Coordinates of C-alpha atoms and ligand atoms in Angstrom, one line a residue:
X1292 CA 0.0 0.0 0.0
X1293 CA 1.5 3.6 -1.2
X1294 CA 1.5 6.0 1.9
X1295 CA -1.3 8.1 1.9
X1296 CA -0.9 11.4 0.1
X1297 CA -1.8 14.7 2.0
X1298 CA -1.7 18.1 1.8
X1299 CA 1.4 20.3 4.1
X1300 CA -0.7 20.4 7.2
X1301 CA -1.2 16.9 6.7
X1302 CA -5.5 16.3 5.6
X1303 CA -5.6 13.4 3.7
X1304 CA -6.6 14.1 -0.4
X1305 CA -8.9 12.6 -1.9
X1306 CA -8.7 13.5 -5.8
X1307 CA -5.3 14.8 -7.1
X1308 CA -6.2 15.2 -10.5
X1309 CA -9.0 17.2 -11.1
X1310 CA -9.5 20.9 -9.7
X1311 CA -12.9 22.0 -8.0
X1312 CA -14.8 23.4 -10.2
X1313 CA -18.8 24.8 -10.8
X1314 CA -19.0 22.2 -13.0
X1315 CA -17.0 20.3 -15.9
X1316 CA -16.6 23.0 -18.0
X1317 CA -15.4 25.9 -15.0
X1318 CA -14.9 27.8 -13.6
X1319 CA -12.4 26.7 -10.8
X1320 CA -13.7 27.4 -7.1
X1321 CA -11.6 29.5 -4.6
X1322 CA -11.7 27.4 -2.2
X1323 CA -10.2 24.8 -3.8
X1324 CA -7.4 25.0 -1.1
X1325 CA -5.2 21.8 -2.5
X1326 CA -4.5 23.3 -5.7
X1327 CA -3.8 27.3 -4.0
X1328 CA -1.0 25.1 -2.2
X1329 CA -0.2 23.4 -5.3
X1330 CA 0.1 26.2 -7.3
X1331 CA 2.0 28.6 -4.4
X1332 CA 4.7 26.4 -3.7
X1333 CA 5.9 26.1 -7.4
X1334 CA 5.9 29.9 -7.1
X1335 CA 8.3 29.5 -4.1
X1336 CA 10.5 26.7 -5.5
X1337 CA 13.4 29.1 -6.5
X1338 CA 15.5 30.9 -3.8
X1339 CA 18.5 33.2 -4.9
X1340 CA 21.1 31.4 -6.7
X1341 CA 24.2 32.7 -5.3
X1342 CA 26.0 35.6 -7.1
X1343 CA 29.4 33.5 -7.7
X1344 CA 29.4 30.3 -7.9
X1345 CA 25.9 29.5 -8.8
X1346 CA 26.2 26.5 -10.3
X1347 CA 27.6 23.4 -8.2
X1348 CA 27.9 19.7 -8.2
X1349 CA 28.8 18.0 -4.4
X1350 CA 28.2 14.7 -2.4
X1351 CA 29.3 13.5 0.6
X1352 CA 32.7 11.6 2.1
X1353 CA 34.8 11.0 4.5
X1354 CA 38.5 12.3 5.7
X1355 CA 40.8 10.1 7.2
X1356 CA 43.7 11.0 8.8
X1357 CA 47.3 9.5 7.9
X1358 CA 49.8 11.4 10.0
X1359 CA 50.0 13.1 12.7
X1360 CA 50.1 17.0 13.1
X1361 CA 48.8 17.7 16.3
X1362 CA 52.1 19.6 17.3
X1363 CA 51.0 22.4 15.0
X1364 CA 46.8 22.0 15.8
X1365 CA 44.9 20.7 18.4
X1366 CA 41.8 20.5 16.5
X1367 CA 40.0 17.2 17.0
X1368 CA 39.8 16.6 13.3
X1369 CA 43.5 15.4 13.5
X1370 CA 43.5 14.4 17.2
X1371 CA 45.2 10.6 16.2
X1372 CA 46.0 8.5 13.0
X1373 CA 43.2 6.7 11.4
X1374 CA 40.7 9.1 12.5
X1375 CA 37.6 9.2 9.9
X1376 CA 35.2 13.0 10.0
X1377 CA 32.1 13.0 7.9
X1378 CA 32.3 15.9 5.4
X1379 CA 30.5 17.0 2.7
X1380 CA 32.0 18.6 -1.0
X1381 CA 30.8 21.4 -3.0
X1382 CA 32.7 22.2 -6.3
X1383 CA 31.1 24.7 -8.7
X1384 CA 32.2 27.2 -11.4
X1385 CA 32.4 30.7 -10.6
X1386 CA 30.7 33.3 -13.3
X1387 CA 28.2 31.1 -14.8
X1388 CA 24.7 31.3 -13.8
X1389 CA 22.9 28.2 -11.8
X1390 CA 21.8 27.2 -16.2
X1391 CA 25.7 27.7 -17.5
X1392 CA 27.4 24.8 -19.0
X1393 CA 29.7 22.8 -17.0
X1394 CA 32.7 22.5 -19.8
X1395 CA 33.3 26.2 -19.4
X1396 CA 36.9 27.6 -19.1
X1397 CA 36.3 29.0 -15.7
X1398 CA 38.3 28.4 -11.8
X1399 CA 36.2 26.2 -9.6
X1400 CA 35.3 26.3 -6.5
X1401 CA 36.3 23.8 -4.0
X1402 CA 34.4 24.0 -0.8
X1403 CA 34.6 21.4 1.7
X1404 CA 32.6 21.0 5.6
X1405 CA 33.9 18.8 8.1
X1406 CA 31.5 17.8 10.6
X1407 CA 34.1 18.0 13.8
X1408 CA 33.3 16.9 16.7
X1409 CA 33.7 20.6 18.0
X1410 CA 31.4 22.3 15.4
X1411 CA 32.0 22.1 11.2
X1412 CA 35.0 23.6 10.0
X1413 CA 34.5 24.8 6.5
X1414 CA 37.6 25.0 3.7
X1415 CA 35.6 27.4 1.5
X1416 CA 38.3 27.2 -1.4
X1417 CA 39.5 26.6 -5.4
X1418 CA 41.1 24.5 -7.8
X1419 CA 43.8 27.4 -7.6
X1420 CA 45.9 28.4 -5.0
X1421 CA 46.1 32.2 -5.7
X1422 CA 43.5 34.3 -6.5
X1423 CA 43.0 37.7 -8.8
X1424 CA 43.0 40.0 -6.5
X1425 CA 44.5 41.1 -2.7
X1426 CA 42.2 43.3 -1.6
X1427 CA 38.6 42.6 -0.8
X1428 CA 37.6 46.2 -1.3
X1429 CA 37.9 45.6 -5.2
X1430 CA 35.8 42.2 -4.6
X1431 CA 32.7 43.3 -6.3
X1432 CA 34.7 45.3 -9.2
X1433 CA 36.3 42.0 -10.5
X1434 CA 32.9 40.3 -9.8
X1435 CA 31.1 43.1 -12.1
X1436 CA 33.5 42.3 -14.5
X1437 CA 32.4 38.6 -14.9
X1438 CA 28.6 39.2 -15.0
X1439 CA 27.0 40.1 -17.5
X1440 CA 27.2 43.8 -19.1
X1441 CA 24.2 45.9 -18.0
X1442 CA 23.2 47.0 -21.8
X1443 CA 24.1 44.0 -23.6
X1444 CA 23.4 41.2 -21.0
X1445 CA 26.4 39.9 -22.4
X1446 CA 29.9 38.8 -20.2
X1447 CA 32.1 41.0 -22.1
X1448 CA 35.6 40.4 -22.6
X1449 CA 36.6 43.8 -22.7
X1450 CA 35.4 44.4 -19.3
X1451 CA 37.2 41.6 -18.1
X1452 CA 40.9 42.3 -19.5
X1453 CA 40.7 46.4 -18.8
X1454 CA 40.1 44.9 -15.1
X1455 CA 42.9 42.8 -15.4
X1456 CA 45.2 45.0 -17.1
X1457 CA 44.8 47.2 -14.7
X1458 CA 45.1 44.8 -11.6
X1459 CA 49.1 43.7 -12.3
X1460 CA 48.2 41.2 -8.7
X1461 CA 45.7 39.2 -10.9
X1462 CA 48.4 38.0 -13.9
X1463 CA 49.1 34.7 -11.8
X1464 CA 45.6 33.9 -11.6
X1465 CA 44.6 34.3 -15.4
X1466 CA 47.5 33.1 -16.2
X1467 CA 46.4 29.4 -14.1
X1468 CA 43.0 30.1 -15.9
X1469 CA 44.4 30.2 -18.9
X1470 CA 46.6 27.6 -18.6
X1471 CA 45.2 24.0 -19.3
X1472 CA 44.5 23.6 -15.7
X1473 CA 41.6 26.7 -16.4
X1474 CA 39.1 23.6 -17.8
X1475 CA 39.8 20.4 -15.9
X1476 CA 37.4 17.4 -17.4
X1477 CA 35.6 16.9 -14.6
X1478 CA 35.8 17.5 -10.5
X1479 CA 37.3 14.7 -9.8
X1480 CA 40.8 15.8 -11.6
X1481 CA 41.8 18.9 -10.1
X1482 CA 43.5 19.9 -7.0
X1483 CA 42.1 22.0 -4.4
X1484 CA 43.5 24.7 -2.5
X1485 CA 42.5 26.4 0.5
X1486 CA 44.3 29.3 -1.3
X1487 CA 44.2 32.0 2.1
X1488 CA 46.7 31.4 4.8
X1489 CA 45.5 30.6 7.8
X1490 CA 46.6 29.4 11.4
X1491 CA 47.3 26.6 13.0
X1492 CA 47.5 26.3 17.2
X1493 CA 48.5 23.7 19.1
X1494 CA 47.7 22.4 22.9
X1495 CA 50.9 24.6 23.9
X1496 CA 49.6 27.6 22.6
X1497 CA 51.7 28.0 19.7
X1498 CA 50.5 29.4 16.4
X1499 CA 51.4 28.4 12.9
X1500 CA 50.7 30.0 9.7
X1501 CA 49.4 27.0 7.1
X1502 CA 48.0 26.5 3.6
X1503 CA 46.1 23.7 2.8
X1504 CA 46.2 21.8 -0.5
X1505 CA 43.8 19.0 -1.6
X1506 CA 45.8 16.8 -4.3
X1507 CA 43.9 14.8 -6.7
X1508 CA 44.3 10.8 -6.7
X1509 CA 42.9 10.5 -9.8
X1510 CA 45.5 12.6 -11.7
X1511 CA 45.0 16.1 -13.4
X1512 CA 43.1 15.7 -17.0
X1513 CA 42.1 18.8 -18.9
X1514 CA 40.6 20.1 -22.3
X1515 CA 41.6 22.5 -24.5
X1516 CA 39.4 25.0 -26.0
X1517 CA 38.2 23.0 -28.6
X1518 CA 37.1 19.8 -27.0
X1519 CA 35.6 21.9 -24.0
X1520 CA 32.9 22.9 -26.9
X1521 CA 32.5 19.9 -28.3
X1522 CA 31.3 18.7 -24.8
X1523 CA 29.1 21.3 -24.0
X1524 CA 27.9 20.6 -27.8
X1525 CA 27.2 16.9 -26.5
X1526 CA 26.0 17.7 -23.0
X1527 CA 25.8 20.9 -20.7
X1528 CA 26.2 18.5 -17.2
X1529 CA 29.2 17.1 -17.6
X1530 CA 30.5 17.6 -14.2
X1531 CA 27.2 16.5 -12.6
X1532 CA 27.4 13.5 -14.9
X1533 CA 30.3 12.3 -14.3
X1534 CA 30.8 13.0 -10.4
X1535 CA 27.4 11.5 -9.3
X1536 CA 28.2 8.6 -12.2
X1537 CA 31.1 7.7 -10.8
X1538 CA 30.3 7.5 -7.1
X1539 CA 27.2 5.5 -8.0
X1540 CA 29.0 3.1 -10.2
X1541 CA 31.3 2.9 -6.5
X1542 CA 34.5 4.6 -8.3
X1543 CA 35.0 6.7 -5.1
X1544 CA 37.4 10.0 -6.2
X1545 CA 39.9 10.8 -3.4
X1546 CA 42.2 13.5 -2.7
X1547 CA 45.7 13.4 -1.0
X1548 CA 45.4 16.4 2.1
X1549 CA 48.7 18.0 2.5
X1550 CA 49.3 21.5 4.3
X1551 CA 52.6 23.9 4.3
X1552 CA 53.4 25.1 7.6
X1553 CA 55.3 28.6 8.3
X1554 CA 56.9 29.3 12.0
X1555 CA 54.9 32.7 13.2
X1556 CA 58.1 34.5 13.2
X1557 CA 58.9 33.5 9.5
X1558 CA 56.2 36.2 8.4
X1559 CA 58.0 39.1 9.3
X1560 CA 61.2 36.9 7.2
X1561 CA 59.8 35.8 3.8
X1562 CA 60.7 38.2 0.7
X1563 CA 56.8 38.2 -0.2
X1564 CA 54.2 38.9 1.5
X1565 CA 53.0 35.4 3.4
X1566 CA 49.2 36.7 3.9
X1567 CA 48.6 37.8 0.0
X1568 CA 46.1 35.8 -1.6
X1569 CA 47.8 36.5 -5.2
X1570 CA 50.8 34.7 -4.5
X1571 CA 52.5 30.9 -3.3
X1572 CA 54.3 29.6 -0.8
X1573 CA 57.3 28.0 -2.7
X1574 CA 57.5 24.3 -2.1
X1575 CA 61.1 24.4 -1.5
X1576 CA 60.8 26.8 1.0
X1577 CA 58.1 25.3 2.4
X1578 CA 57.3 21.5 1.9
X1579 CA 53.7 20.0 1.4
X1580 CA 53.7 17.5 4.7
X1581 CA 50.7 14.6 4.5
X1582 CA 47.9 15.2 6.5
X1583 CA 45.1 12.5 4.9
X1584 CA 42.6 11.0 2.4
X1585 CA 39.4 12.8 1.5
X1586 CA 37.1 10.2 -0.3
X1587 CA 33.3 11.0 -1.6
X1588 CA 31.4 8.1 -1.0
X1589 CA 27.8 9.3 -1.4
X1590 CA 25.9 11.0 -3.5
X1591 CA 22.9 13.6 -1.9
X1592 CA 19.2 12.2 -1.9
X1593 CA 17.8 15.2 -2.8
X1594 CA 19.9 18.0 -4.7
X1595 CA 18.6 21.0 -3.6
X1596 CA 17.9 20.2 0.1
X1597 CA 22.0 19.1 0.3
X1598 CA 23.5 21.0 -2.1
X1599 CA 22.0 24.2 -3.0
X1600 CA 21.3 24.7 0.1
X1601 CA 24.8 23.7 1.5
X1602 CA 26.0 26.8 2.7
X1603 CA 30.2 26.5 3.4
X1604 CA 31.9 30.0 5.0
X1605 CA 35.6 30.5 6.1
X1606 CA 34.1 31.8 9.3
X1607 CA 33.6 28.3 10.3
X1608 CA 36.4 27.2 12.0
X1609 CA 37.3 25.1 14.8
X1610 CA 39.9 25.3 17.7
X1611 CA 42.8 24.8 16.9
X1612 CA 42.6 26.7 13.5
X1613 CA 42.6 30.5 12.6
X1614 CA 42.8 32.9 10.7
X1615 CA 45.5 35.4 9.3
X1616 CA 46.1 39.0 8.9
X1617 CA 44.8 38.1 4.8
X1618 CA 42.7 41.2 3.8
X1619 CA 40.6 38.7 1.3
X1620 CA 40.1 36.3 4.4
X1621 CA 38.6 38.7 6.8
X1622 CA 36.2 40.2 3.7
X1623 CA 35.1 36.1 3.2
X1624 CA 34.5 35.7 6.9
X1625 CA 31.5 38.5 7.0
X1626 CA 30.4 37.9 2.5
X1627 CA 30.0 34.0 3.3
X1628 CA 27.8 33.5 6.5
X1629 CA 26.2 37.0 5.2
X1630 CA 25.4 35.6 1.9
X1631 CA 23.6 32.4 3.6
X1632 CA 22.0 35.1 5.6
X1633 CA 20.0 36.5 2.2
X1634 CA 19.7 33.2 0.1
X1635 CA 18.5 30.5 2.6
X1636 CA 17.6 32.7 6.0
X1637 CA 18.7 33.4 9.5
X1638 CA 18.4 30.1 10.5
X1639 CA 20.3 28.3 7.7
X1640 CA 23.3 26.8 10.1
X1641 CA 20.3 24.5 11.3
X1642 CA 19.4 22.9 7.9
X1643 CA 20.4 19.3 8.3
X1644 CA 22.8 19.7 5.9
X1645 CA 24.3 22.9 7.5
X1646 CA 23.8 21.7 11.1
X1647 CA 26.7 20.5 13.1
X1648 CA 27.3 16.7 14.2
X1649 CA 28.2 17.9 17.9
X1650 CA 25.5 19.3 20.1
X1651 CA 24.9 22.8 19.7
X1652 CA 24.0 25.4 22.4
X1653 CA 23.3 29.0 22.1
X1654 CA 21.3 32.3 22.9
X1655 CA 19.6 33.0 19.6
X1656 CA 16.3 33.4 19.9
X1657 CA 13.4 33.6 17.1
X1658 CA 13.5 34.9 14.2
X1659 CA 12.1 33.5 10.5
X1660 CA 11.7 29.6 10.5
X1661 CA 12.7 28.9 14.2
X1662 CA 11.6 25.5 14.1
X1663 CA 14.7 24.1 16.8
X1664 CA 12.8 26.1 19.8
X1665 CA 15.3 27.9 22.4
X1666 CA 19.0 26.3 21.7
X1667 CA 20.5 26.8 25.1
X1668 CA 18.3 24.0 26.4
X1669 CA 17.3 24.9 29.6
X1670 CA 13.8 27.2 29.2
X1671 CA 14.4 29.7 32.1
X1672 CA 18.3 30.2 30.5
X1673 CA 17.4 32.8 27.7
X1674 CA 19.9 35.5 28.3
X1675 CA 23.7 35.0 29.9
X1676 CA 25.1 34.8 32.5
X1677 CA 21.9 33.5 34.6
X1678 CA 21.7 31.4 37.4
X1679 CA 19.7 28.3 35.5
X1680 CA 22.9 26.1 34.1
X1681 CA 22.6 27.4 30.9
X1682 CA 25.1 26.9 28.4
X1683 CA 28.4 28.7 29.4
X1684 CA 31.7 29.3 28.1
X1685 CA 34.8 27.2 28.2
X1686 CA 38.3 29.4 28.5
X1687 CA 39.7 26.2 27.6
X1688 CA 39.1 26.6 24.4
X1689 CA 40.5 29.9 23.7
X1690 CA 42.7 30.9 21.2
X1691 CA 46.4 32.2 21.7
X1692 CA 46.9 36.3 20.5
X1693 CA 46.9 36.5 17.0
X1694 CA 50.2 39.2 17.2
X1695 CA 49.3 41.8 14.8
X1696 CA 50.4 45.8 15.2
X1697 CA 49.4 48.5 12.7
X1698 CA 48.3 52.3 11.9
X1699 CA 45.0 52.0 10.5
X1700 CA 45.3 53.6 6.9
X1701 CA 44.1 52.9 3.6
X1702 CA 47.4 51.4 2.3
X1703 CA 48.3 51.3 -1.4
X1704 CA 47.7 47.3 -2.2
X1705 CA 49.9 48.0 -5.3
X1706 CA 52.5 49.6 -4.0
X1707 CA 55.6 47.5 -3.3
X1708 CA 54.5 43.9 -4.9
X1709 CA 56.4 41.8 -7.1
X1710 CA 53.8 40.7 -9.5
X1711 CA 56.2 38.9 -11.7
X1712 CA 58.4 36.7 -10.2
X1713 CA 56.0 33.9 -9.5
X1714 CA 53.9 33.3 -13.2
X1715 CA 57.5 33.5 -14.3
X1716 CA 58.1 30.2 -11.8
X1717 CA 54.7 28.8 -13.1
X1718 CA 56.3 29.4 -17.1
X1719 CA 59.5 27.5 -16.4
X1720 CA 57.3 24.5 -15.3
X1721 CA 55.4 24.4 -18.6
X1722 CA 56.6 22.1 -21.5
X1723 CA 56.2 23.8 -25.2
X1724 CA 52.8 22.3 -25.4
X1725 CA 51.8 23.7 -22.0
X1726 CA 53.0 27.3 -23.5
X1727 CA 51.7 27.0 -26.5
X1728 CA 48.1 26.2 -25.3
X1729 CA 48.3 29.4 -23.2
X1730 CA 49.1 31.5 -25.4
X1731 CA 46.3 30.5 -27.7
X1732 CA 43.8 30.3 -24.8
X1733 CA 44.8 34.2 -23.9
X1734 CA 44.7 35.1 -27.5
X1735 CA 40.9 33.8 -28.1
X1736 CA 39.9 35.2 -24.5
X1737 CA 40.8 38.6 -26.1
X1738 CA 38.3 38.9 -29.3
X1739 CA 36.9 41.8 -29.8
X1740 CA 39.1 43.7 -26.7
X1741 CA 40.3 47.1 -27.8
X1742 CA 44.1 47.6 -28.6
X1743 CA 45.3 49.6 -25.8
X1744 CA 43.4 47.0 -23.4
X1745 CA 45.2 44.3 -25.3
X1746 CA 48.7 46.5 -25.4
X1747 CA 48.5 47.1 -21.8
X1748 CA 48.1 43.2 -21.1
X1749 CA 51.2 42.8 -23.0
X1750 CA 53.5 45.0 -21.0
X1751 CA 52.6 43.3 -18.2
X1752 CA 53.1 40.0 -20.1
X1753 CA 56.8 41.1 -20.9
X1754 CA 57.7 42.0 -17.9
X1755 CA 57.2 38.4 -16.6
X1756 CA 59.0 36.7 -19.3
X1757 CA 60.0 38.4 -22.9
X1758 CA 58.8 34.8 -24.1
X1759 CA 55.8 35.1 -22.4
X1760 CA 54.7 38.8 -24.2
X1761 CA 56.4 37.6 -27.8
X1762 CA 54.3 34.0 -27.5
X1763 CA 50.8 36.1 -26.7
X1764 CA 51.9 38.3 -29.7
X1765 CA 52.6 35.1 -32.3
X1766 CA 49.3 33.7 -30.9
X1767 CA 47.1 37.0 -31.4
X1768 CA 49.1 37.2 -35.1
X1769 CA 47.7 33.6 -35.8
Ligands
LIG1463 P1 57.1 23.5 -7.4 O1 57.6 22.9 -8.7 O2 57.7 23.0 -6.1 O3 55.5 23.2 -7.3 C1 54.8 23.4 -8.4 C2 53.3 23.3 -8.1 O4 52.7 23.7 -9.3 C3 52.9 21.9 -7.8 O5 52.0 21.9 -6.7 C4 52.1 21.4 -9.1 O6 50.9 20.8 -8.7 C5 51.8 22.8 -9.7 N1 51.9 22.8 -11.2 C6 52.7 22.1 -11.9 N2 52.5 22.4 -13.2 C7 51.5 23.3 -13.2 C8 50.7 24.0 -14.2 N3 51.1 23.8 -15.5 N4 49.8 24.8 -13.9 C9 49.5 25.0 -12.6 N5 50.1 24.4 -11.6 C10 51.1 23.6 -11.9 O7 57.2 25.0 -7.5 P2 56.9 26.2 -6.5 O8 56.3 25.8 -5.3 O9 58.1 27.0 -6.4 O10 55.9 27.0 -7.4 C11 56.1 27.5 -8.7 C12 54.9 27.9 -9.3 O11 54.0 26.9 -9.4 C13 54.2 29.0 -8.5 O12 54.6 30.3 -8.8 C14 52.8 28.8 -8.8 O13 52.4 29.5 -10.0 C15 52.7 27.3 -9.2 N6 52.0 26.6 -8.1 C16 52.6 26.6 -6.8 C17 51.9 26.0 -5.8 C18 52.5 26.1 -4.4 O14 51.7 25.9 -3.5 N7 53.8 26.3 -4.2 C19 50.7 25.3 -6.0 C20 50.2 25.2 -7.3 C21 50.9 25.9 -8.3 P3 50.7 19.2 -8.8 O15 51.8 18.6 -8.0 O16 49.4 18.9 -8.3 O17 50.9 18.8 -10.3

């Protein structure tokens, strides 16, 4: 016997076929309450798609750990060898809209929630480990630049390279876009990067800066230009295809988790700027050390319950982890939770995708969709301190001073940075092929961009490698 169908407030139905009408031939009746239900929750079945990153592909996993760190973090996460968190992985592209093709030359996003068992940390991060820009107060500006134009509802490519031409910080970043790691074949084979620095304490009180890096077991795999359209000509969901494919058809895609660790003091040491989200840490100054094995192991029942409504934000973070002085970082730590805030509503942490795996206990109260009652779980404790064992603080948990000194000022972002030095490290490690491809890939992304836009781009080009400007050249030439 099927269950019984009903409407939301749970009255059984009778007939859900016909509407209740005066009559076969009409008109429909007001009160014909199952189909005003019907009717105004298809009206409500979209919620805002999220400004960047809009379209997404995830499922859940497992990390275990393989060696131990716990002299750089005490979080719980990596509290002993062979421990296993549930977490949950959200990969997406960044411009398109929730309807854009997945074979689009694009980053992706690589956001990952760990249900710890004190509270989900969340490595909101990308396939890339630098980013375009180091200042979050030009955030929206490079966003703009993305969208579509406001006359033409078009992306425009002019938009885009002025930006860039005239943001030197963002010529790594384009330059890994353009490269062949800018359209990886599917999720599965690309690394992820937590990109930001941030810290690391341990049980002594000692803070680390770290990176984290997500390395794929499957091996990189790319397409160029051309093969990237012939898939979207054959099918616009690749990347859904092929992640939920494979981890039904039990091929489980795992990662290899590695971080680089830098002493506190080496910040005030290193010839670049350690907290700029445009640049590296050089592996030979500091090496990748193992930390464990992400696998996804499960696809979501329902996609839009799990997924689009998975809501990841660098402000979630556990003890034993922290932040950095990064400008970009502190921007993500109020955009993030604030964007959840607008799309899914004030309450969104408690989704059951969202909600942590640890108890939770707080002072909210009310407020749109309560449906968890009071959370400090004690009814007379609805304000702190109080005398009713609520839920109170634990100084044990507290995190050592991050050490920062400054004059507040609005200080020239531009001023003083090498924005050379490390594409030209990211040239040397490309074969002719590698070079070539780049090149090309620049040259096509450039149709129909004015000259001075395009002669501006290839100063900076120069000044990064004469190879690198004279290749662009050839390419634009061709
Ligand atoms: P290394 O040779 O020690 O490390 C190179 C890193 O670059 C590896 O992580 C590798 O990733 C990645 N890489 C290799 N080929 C490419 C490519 N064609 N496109 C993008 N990434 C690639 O050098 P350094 O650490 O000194 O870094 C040199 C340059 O490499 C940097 O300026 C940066 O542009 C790039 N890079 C550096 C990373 C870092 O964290 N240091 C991370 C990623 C890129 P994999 O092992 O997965 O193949």
């Amino acid at each position: 016997m099927p269950k019984r169908l009903t409407t939301t407030a749970g009255a059984p139905i009778a007939d859900n076929q016909n509407s209740l009408t005066a009559g076969p031939r009409g008109p429909v009746l007001l009160q014909d309450y199952q189909l005003l239900e019907k009717l105004a929750h298809q009206n409500r079945e979209r919620i805002p798609e999220r400004t960047v990153h809009a379209k997404g592909w995830g499922a859940f996993g497992t990390l275990r750990i393989t060696n131990d760190i716990s002299k750089y973090s005490r979080a719980r996460i990596f509290s002993e060898v062979g421990k296993e968190t549930p977490m949950l992985a959200r990969f997406s592209t960044v411009a398109g809209e929730q309807g854009a093709a997945d074979h689009e030359r694009d980053v992706r996003g690589f956001a990952l929630k760990f249900y710890t068992e004190e509270g989900n940390w969340d490595m909101v991060g990308n396939n890339t480990p630098v980013f375009f820009i180091r200042d979050p107060y030009k955030f929206p500006d490079f966003i703009h630049t993305q969208k579509r134009h406001p006359r033409s509802n078009l992306r425009s490519p002019t938009a885009m390279w002025d930006f860039w031409s005239l943001s030197p910080e963002a010529i790594h970043q384009v330059m890994i876009l353009m490269s062949d790691r800018g359209l990886p074949q599917t999720p599965m084979q690309m690394n992820g990067y937590g990109s930001h620095t941030y810290s690391f304490w341990n049980e002594d009180g000692e803070r680390f800066w770290v990176k984290f890096h997500f390395k794929t077991m499957q091996g990189h795999a790319h397409y160029t230009n051309e093969e990237g359209n012939a898939k979207i000509g054959e099918t616009r969901e690749g990347y859904q295809e092929s992640l939920y494919g494979s981890i039904e058809d039990g091929n489980f895609p795992k990662w290899r988790f590695m971080v680089q660790i830098m002493p506190e003091k080496d910040a005030e040491k290193t010839p670049y700027n350690p907290f700029d989200l445009t640049k590296v840490w050089p592996h030979a100054d500091y090496p990748l050390i193992e930390v464990g094995e992400m696998e996804l192991n499960r696809n979501p029942d329902n996609y839009f319950a799990e997924i689009e409504q998975a809501a990841f934000s660098p402000s979630n973070i556990v003890p034993g982890i922290g932040f950095s002085p990064d400008k970009m970082l502190q921007a993500r730590v109020f955009s993030y939770a604030d964007a959840h805030r607008h799309r899914l509503g004030t309450h969104y942490e408690a989704l059951p995708v969202n909600a942590p795996k640890c108890p939770v206990h707080h002072y909210h109260k009310d407020g749109a969709m309560n449906f968890m009652g009071q959370q400090s779980g004690v009814t007379d404790a609805y304000y702190e301190p109080n005398s009713f064992d609520g839920p109170a603080e634990d100084p044990g948990v507290g995190e050592p001073p991050l050490r920062i000194s400054g004059d507040a000022d609005r200080y020239n972002h531009r001023e003083g940075n090498d924005d050379y030095s490390q594409p030209r490290a990211l040239l040397a490690l490309m074969d002719e092929g590698q070079k070539s491809r780049l090149y090309g890939n620049i040259a096509a992304a450039m149709g129909g961009v004015p000259q001075d836009i395009i002669e501006r781009m290839l100063a900076h080009y120069d000044k990064v490698s004469p190879e690198y400007g004279d290749g662009v050249r050839a390419a634009l030439a061709g």
